Tab-separated table of C-alpha atoms in Angstrom:
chain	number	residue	atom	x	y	z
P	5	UNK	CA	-7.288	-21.350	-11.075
P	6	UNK	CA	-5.635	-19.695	-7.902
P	7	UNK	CA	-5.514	-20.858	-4.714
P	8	UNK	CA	-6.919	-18.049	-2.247
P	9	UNK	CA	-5.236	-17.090	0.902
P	10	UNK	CA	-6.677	-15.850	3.917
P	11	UNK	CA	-5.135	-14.319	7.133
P	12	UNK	CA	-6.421	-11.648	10.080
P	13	UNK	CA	-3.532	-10.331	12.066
P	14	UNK	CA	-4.971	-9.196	15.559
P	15	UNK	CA	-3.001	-6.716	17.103
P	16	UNK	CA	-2.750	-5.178	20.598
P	17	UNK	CA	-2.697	-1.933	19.773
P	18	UNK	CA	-4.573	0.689	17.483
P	19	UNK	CA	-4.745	1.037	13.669
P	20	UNK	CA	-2.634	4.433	14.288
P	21	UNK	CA	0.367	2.698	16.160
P	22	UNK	CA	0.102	-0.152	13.452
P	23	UNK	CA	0.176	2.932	10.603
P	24	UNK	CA	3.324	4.575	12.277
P	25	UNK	CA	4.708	1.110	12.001
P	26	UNK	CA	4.697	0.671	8.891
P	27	UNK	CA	5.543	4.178	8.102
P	28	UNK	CA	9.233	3.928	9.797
P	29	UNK	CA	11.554	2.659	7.544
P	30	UNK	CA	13.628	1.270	10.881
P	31	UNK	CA	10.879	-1.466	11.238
P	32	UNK	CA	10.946	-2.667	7.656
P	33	UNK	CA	14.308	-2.843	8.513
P	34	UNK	CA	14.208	-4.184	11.415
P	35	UNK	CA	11.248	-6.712	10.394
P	36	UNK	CA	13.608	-8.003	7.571
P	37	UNK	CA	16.236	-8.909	9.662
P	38	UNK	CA	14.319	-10.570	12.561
P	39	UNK	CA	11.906	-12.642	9.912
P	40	UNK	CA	12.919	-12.406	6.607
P	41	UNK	CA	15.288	-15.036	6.274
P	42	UNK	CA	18.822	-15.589	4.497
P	43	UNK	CA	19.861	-12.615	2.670
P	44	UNK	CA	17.106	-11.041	3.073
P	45	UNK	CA	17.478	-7.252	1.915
P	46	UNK	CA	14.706	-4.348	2.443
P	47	UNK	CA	15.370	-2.815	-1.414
P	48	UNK	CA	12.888	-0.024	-1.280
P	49	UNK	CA	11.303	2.161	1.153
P	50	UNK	CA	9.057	4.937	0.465
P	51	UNK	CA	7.072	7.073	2.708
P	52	UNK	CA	4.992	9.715	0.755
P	53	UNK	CA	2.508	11.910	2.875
P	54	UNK	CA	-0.187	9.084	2.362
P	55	UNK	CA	1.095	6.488	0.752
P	56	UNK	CA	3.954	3.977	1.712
P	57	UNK	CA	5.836	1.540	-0.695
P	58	UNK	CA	8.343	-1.175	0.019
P	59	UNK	CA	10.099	-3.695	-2.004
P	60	UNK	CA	11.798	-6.381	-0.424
P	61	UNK	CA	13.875	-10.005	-1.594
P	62	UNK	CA	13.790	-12.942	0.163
P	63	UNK	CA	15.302	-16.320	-0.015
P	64	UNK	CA	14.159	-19.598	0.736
P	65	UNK	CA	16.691	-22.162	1.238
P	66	UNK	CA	15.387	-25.638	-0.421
P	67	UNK	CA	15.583	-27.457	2.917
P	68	UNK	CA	13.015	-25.080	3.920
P	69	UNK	CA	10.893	-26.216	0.734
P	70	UNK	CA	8.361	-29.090	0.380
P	71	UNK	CA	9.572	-31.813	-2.402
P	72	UNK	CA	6.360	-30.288	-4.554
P	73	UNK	CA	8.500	-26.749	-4.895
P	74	UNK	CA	12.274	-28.758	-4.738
P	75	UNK	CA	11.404	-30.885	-7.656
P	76	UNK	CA	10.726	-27.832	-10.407
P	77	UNK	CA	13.161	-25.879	-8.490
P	78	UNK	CA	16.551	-27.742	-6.178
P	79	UNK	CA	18.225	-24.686	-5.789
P	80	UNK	CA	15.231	-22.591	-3.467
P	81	UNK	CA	13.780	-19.971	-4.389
P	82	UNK	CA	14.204	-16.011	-4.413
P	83	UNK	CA	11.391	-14.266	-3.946
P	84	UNK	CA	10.538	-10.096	-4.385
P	85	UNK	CA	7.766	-8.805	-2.475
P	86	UNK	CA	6.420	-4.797	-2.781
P	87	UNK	CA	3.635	-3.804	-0.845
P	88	UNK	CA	1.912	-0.576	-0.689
P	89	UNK	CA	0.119	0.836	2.250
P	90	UNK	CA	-2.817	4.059	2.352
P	91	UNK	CA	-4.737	4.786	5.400
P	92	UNK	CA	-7.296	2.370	5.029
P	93	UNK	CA	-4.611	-0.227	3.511
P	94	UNK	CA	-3.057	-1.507	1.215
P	95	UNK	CA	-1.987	-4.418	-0.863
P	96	UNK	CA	0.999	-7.108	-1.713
P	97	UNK	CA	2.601	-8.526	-4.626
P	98	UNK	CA	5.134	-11.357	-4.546
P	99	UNK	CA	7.321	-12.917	-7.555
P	100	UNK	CA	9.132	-15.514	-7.344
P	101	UNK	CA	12.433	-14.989	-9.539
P	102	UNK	CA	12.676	-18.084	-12.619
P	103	UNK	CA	9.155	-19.612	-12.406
P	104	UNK	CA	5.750	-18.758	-13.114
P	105	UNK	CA	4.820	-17.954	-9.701
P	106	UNK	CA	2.969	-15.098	-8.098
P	107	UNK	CA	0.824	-13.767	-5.096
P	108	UNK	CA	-1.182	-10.833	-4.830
P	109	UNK	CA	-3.586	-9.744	-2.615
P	110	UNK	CA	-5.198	-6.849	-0.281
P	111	UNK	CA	-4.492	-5.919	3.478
P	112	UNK	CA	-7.036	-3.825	4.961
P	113	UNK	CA	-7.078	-2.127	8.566
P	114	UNK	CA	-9.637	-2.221	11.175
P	115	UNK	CA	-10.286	-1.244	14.680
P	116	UNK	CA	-11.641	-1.761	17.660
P	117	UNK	CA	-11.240	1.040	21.142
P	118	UNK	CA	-8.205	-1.222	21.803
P	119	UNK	CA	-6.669	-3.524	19.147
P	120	UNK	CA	-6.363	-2.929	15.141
P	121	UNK	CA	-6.695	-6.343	12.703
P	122	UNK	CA	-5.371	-6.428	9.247
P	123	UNK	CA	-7.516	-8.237	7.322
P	124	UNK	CA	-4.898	-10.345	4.399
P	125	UNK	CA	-7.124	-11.392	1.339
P	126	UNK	CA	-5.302	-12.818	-2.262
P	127	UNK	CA	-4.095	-15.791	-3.982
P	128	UNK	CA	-1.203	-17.816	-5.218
P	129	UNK	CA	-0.762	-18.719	-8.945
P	130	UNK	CA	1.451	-20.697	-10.247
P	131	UNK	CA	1.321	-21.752	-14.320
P	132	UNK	CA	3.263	-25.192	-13.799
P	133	UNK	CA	1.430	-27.873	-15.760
P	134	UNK	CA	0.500	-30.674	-13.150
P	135	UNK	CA	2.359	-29.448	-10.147
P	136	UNK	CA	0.563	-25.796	-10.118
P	137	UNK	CA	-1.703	-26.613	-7.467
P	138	UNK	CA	0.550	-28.615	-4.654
P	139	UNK	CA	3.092	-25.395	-5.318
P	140	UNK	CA	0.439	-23.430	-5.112
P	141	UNK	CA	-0.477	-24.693	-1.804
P	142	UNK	CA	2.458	-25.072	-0.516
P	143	UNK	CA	3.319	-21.471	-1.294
P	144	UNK	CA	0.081	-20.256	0.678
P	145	UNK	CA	1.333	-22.781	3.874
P	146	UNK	CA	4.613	-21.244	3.748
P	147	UNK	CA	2.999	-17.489	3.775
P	148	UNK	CA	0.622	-18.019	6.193
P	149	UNK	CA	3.090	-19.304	8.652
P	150	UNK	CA	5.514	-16.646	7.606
P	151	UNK	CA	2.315	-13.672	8.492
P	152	UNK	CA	1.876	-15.157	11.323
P	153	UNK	CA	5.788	-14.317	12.505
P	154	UNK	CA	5.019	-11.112	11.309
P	155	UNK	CA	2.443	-9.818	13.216
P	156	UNK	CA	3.712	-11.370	16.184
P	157	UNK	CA	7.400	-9.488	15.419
P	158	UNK	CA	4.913	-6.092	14.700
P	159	UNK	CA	2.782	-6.458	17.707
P	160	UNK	CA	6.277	-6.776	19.691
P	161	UNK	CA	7.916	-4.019	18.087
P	162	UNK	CA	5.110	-1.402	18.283
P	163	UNK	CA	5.413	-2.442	21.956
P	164	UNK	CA	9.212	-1.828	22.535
P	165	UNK	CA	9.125	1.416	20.289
């Protein structure tokens, strides 16, 4: 059984700033290198009319890991996440490279006459005998704080842009 995740991302300005975001490849890039992490790499970036796709890879050191993730894997882990965003929204997939490990999920947008919210709804899996669920919830603490940075790094961009 998964454990769900759950985030809303509140921004300060509309769903149509928040689209034209997310449909400029210089803030995935820009996004990647601000909060991604160690060698983190934007791999894909695809802007169709009404549809956007990225793919991106991300490390996590194992100092950044909990000893429930460190003891199936020392080494850290490498993780690819795609996303795919319509007008409405979109949704997420990440993998994490050597272990049975996965998230998936929706994002959809909403607004208000001022502010947009993204509204983040999925779940981890993770088909470890015994240690599933503690790397299963460790995974969903680590991605909630990592949302969190973000929105806040969107919310600032969307500002200075």
């Amino acid at each position: 059984m998964a454990t769900p995740l759950a985030y809303t991302a509140t921004y300060t300005h509309s769903a149509d700033a928040l689209r034209a975001a997310l449909a400029d490849e210089q803030y995935w890039k820009d996004r990647i290198e601000e909060v991604g992490g160690d060698d983190a790499q934007l791999v894909e970036f695809d802007a169709a009319e009404d549809r956007l796709s990225v793919r991106m890879v991300q490390t996590v050191p194992a100092a950044e890991l909990p000893n429930a993730i460190t003891a199936v894997r020392p080494e850290g882990l490498v993780i690819t996440r795609s996303e795919t965003y319509t007008r409405e929204g979109g949704s997420f997939e990440a993998r994490v490279q050597g272990v049975p490990a996965q998230v998936s999920g929706t994002v959809r947008l909403t607004e208000s006459d001022t502010a947009a919210e993204a509204l983040v709804a999925g779940a981890a899996e993770v088909g470890i005998p015994l240690f599933g669920k503690k790397i299963e919830a460790a995974i969903v603490a680590r991605l909630l704080d990592m949302l969190v940075a973000e929105a806040k790094f969107t919310d600032t961009w969307i500002t200075d842009h």
